């Protein structure tokens, strides 16, 4: 994820609503976006990074995350998981 990028997706995407996996949440409360590994990811909204860092996924894999407070509603949190080469930090504008 990089800060300050504004490039849009080069092609439309097909939307699929997947099963809930018995999590008890709305089927459209989150989104998974799959891209080629070398693809640079831009922030899905404009806002300020609240926190970002690494964690261990499934007690086995190194993973990264970023949490953004959107400008349009800073009380919300937009959470992005499964990032490689994290390039933002708390307090940064994206």
mmCIF file of N, CA and C in Angstrom, residues 2-52:
data_model
loop_
_atom_site.group_PDB
_atom_site.id
_atom_site.type_symbol
_atom_site.label_atom_id
_atom_site.label_comp_id
_atom_site.label_asym_id
_atom_site.label_seq_id
_atom_site.Cartn_x
_atom_site.Cartn_y
_atom_site.Cartn_z
ATOM 1 N N UNK A 2 0.569 2.178 -0.837
ATOM 2 C CA UNK A 2 1.357 3.398 -0.905
ATOM 3 C C UNK A 2 0.475 4.598 -0.601
ATOM 4 N N UNK A 3 1.069 5.646 -0.133
ATOM 5 C CA UNK A 3 0.333 6.860 0.185
ATOM 6 C C UNK A 3 0.316 7.780 -1.019
ATOM 7 N N UNK A 4 -0.769 8.520 -1.176
ATOM 8 C CA UNK A 4 -0.842 9.545 -2.190
ATOM 9 C C UNK A 4 -1.160 9.058 -3.593
ATOM 10 N N UNK A 5 -1.422 7.788 -3.799
ATOM 11 C CA UNK A 5 -1.748 7.277 -5.113
ATOM 12 C C UNK A 5 -3.229 7.472 -5.399
ATOM 13 N N UNK A 6 -3.566 7.748 -6.652
ATOM 14 C CA UNK A 6 -4.963 7.950 -7.013
ATOM 15 C C UNK A 6 -5.378 7.124 -8.215
ATOM 16 N N UNK A 7 -4.557 6.185 -8.666
ATOM 17 C CA UNK A 7 -4.875 5.397 -9.846
ATOM 18 C C UNK A 7 -6.090 4.513 -9.599
ATOM 19 N N UNK A 8 -6.968 4.451 -10.596
ATOM 20 C CA UNK A 8 -8.145 3.602 -10.506
ATOM 21 C C UNK A 8 -7.836 2.229 -11.069
ATOM 22 N N UNK A 9 -8.696 1.287 -10.755
ATOM 23 C CA UNK A 9 -8.549 -0.063 -11.281
ATOM 24 C C UNK A 9 -8.591 -0.020 -12.801
ATOM 25 N N UNK A 10 -7.680 -0.755 -13.475
ATOM 26 C CA UNK A 10 -7.631 -0.703 -14.935
ATOM 27 C C UNK A 10 -8.793 -1.401 -15.623
ATOM 28 N N UNK A 11 -9.526 -2.244 -14.928
ATOM 29 C CA UNK A 11 -10.621 -2.976 -15.547
ATOM 30 C C UNK A 11 -11.747 -3.175 -14.541
ATOM 31 N N UNK A 12 -12.987 -3.259 -15.028
ATOM 32 C CA UNK A 12 -14.091 -3.531 -14.091
ATOM 33 C C UNK A 12 -13.917 -4.910 -13.470
ATOM 34 N N UNK A 13 -14.470 -5.060 -12.286
ATOM 35 C CA UNK A 13 -14.366 -6.338 -11.587
ATOM 36 C C UNK A 13 -15.735 -6.974 -11.464
ATOM 37 N N UNK A 14 -15.745 -8.288 -11.395
ATOM 38 C CA UNK A 14 -16.981 -9.043 -11.210
ATOM 39 C C UNK A 14 -17.218 -9.170 -9.711
ATOM 40 N N UNK A 15 -18.379 -8.802 -9.249
ATOM 41 C CA UNK A 15 -18.708 -8.856 -7.832
ATOM 42 C C UNK A 15 -19.401 -10.176 -7.526
ATOM 43 N N UNK A 16 -18.920 -10.857 -6.495
ATOM 44 C CA UNK A 16 -19.490 -12.122 -6.058
ATOM 45 C C UNK A 16 -19.719 -12.041 -4.558
ATOM 46 N N UNK A 17 -20.918 -12.369 -4.109
ATOM 47 C CA UNK A 17 -21.185 -12.438 -2.674
ATOM 48 C C UNK A 17 -20.966 -13.879 -2.242
ATOM 49 N N UNK A 18 -20.000 -14.064 -1.346
ATOM 50 C CA UNK A 18 -19.647 -15.400 -0.876
ATOM 51 C C UNK A 18 -20.445 -15.757 0.371
ATOM 52 N N UNK A 19 -20.443 -17.030 0.725
ATOM 53 C CA UNK A 19 -21.118 -17.493 1.931
ATOM 54 C C UNK A 19 -20.487 -16.886 3.175
ATOM 55 N N UNK A 20 -21.219 -16.869 4.270
ATOM 56 C CA UNK A 20 -20.772 -16.201 5.497
ATOM 57 C C UNK A 20 -19.740 -16.992 6.283
ATOM 58 N N UNK A 21 -19.552 -18.255 6.015
ATOM 59 C CA UNK A 21 -18.695 -19.147 6.793
ATOM 60 C C UNK A 21 -19.120 -19.159 8.261
ATOM 61 N N UNK A 22 -20.420 -18.995 8.493
ATOM 62 C CA UNK A 22 -21.007 -19.071 9.837
ATOM 63 C C UNK A 22 -20.436 -18.038 10.804
ATOM 64 N N UNK A 23 -20.069 -16.863 10.302
ATOM 65 C CA UNK A 23 -19.503 -15.820 11.162
ATOM 66 C C UNK A 23 -20.563 -14.907 11.757
ATOM 67 N N UNK A 24 -21.796 -15.005 11.292
ATOM 68 C CA UNK A 24 -22.863 -14.182 11.849
ATOM 69 C C UNK A 24 -22.819 -12.729 11.418
ATOM 70 N N UNK A 25 -22.120 -12.432 10.329
ATOM 71 C CA UNK A 25 -22.053 -11.054 9.831
ATOM 72 C C UNK A 25 -22.734 -10.964 8.473
ATOM 73 N N UNK A 26 -23.102 -9.773 8.095
ATOM 74 C CA UNK A 26 -23.722 -9.517 6.807
ATOM 75 C C UNK A 26 -22.786 -9.950 5.679
ATOM 76 N N UNK A 27 -23.327 -10.559 4.636
ATOM 77 C CA UNK A 27 -22.548 -11.038 3.510
ATOM 78 C C UNK A 27 -21.834 -9.956 2.730
ATOM 79 N N UNK A 28 -22.181 -8.697 2.961
ATOM 80 C CA UNK A 28 -21.520 -7.587 2.266
ATOM 81 C C UNK A 28 -20.911 -6.576 3.243
ATOM 82 N N UNK A 29 -20.453 -7.081 4.389
ATOM 83 C CA UNK A 29 -19.842 -6.196 5.390
ATOM 84 C C UNK A 29 -18.338 -6.064 5.200
ATOM 85 N N UNK A 30 -17.770 -6.829 4.254
ATOM 86 C CA UNK A 30 -16.337 -6.774 3.961
ATOM 87 C C UNK A 30 -16.149 -7.151 2.502
ATOM 88 N N UNK A 31 -14.938 -6.931 2.004
ATOM 89 C CA UNK A 31 -14.653 -7.261 0.608
ATOM 90 C C UNK A 31 -13.265 -7.879 0.499
ATOM 91 N N UNK A 32 -13.133 -8.881 -0.335
ATOM 92 C CA UNK A 32 -11.838 -9.463 -0.669
ATOM 93 C C UNK A 32 -11.524 -9.055 -2.104
ATOM 94 N N UNK A 33 -10.346 -8.506 -2.313
ATOM 95 C CA UNK A 33 -9.920 -8.105 -3.650
ATOM 96 C C UNK A 33 -8.624 -8.835 -3.950
ATOM 97 N N UNK A 34 -8.642 -9.680 -4.962
ATOM 98 C CA UNK A 34 -7.449 -10.447 -5.327
ATOM 99 C C UNK A 34 -6.741 -9.761 -6.496
ATOM 100 N N UNK A 35 -5.425 -9.606 -6.363
ATOM 101 C CA UNK A 35 -4.622 -8.986 -7.419
ATOM 102 C C UNK A 35 -3.332 -9.777 -7.583
ATOM 103 N N UNK A 36 -2.658 -9.567 -8.689
ATOM 104 C CA UNK A 36 -1.363 -10.192 -8.908
ATOM 105 C C UNK A 36 -0.396 -9.717 -7.819
ATOM 106 N N UNK A 37 0.524 -10.572 -7.359
ATOM 107 C CA UNK A 37 1.421 -10.219 -6.249
ATOM 108 C C UNK A 37 2.216 -8.925 -6.432
ATOM 109 N N UNK A 38 2.619 -8.568 -7.633
ATOM 110 C CA UNK A 38 3.436 -7.362 -7.844
ATOM 111 C C UNK A 38 2.611 -6.079 -7.972
ATOM 112 N N UNK A 39 1.291 -6.169 -7.888
ATOM 113 C CA UNK A 39 0.414 -5.018 -8.058
ATOM 114 C C UNK A 39 0.503 -4.076 -6.862
ATOM 115 N N UNK A 40 0.683 -2.777 -7.115
ATOM 116 C CA UNK A 40 0.657 -1.799 -6.028
ATOM 117 C C UNK A 40 -0.789 -1.503 -5.677
ATOM 118 N N UNK A 41 -1.073 -1.449 -4.378
ATOM 119 C CA UNK A 41 -2.429 -1.211 -3.892
ATOM 120 C C UNK A 41 -2.521 0.226 -3.397
ATOM 121 N N UNK A 42 -3.568 0.918 -3.804
ATOM 122 C CA UNK A 42 -3.789 2.276 -3.307
ATOM 123 C C UNK A 42 -4.924 2.250 -2.287
ATOM 124 N N UNK A 43 -4.969 3.247 -1.433
ATOM 125 C CA UNK A 43 -6.005 3.323 -0.407
ATOM 126 C C UNK A 43 -7.383 3.386 -1.066
ATOM 127 N N UNK A 44 -8.358 2.627 -0.541
ATOM 128 C CA UNK A 44 -9.697 2.637 -1.125
ATOM 129 C C UNK A 44 -10.485 3.899 -0.788
ATOM 130 N N UNK A 45 -9.987 4.690 0.133
ATOM 131 C CA UNK A 45 -10.647 5.929 0.552
ATOM 132 C C UNK A 45 -9.560 6.940 0.919
ATOM 133 N N UNK A 46 -9.945 8.203 1.011
ATOM 134 C CA UNK A 46 -9.020 9.230 1.491
ATOM 135 C C UNK A 46 -9.183 9.342 3.000
ATOM 136 N N UNK A 47 -8.055 9.401 3.709
ATOM 137 C CA UNK A 47 -8.141 9.503 5.155
ATOM 138 C C UNK A 47 -6.775 9.493 5.807
ATOM 139 N N UNK A 48 -6.750 9.196 7.099
ATOM 140 C CA UNK A 48 -5.528 9.164 7.881
ATOM 141 C C UNK A 48 -5.312 7.770 8.449
ATOM 142 N N UNK A 49 -4.091 7.288 8.339
ATOM 143 C CA UNK A 49 -3.757 5.976 8.889
ATOM 144 C C UNK A 49 -3.802 6.075 10.409
ATOM 145 N N UNK A 50 -4.612 5.240 11.047
ATOM 146 C CA UNK A 50 -4.716 5.193 12.507
ATOM 147 C C UNK A 50 -3.626 4.291 13.071
ATOM 148 N N UNK A 51 -3.488 3.126 12.447
ATOM 149 C CA UNK A 51 -2.445 2.193 12.857
ATOM 150 C C UNK A 51 -2.108 1.281 11.678
ATOM 151 N N UNK A 52 -0.909 0.749 11.703
ATOM 152 C CA UNK A 52 -0.454 -0.166 10.655
ATOM 153 C C UNK A 52 0.680 -0.997 11.222
#
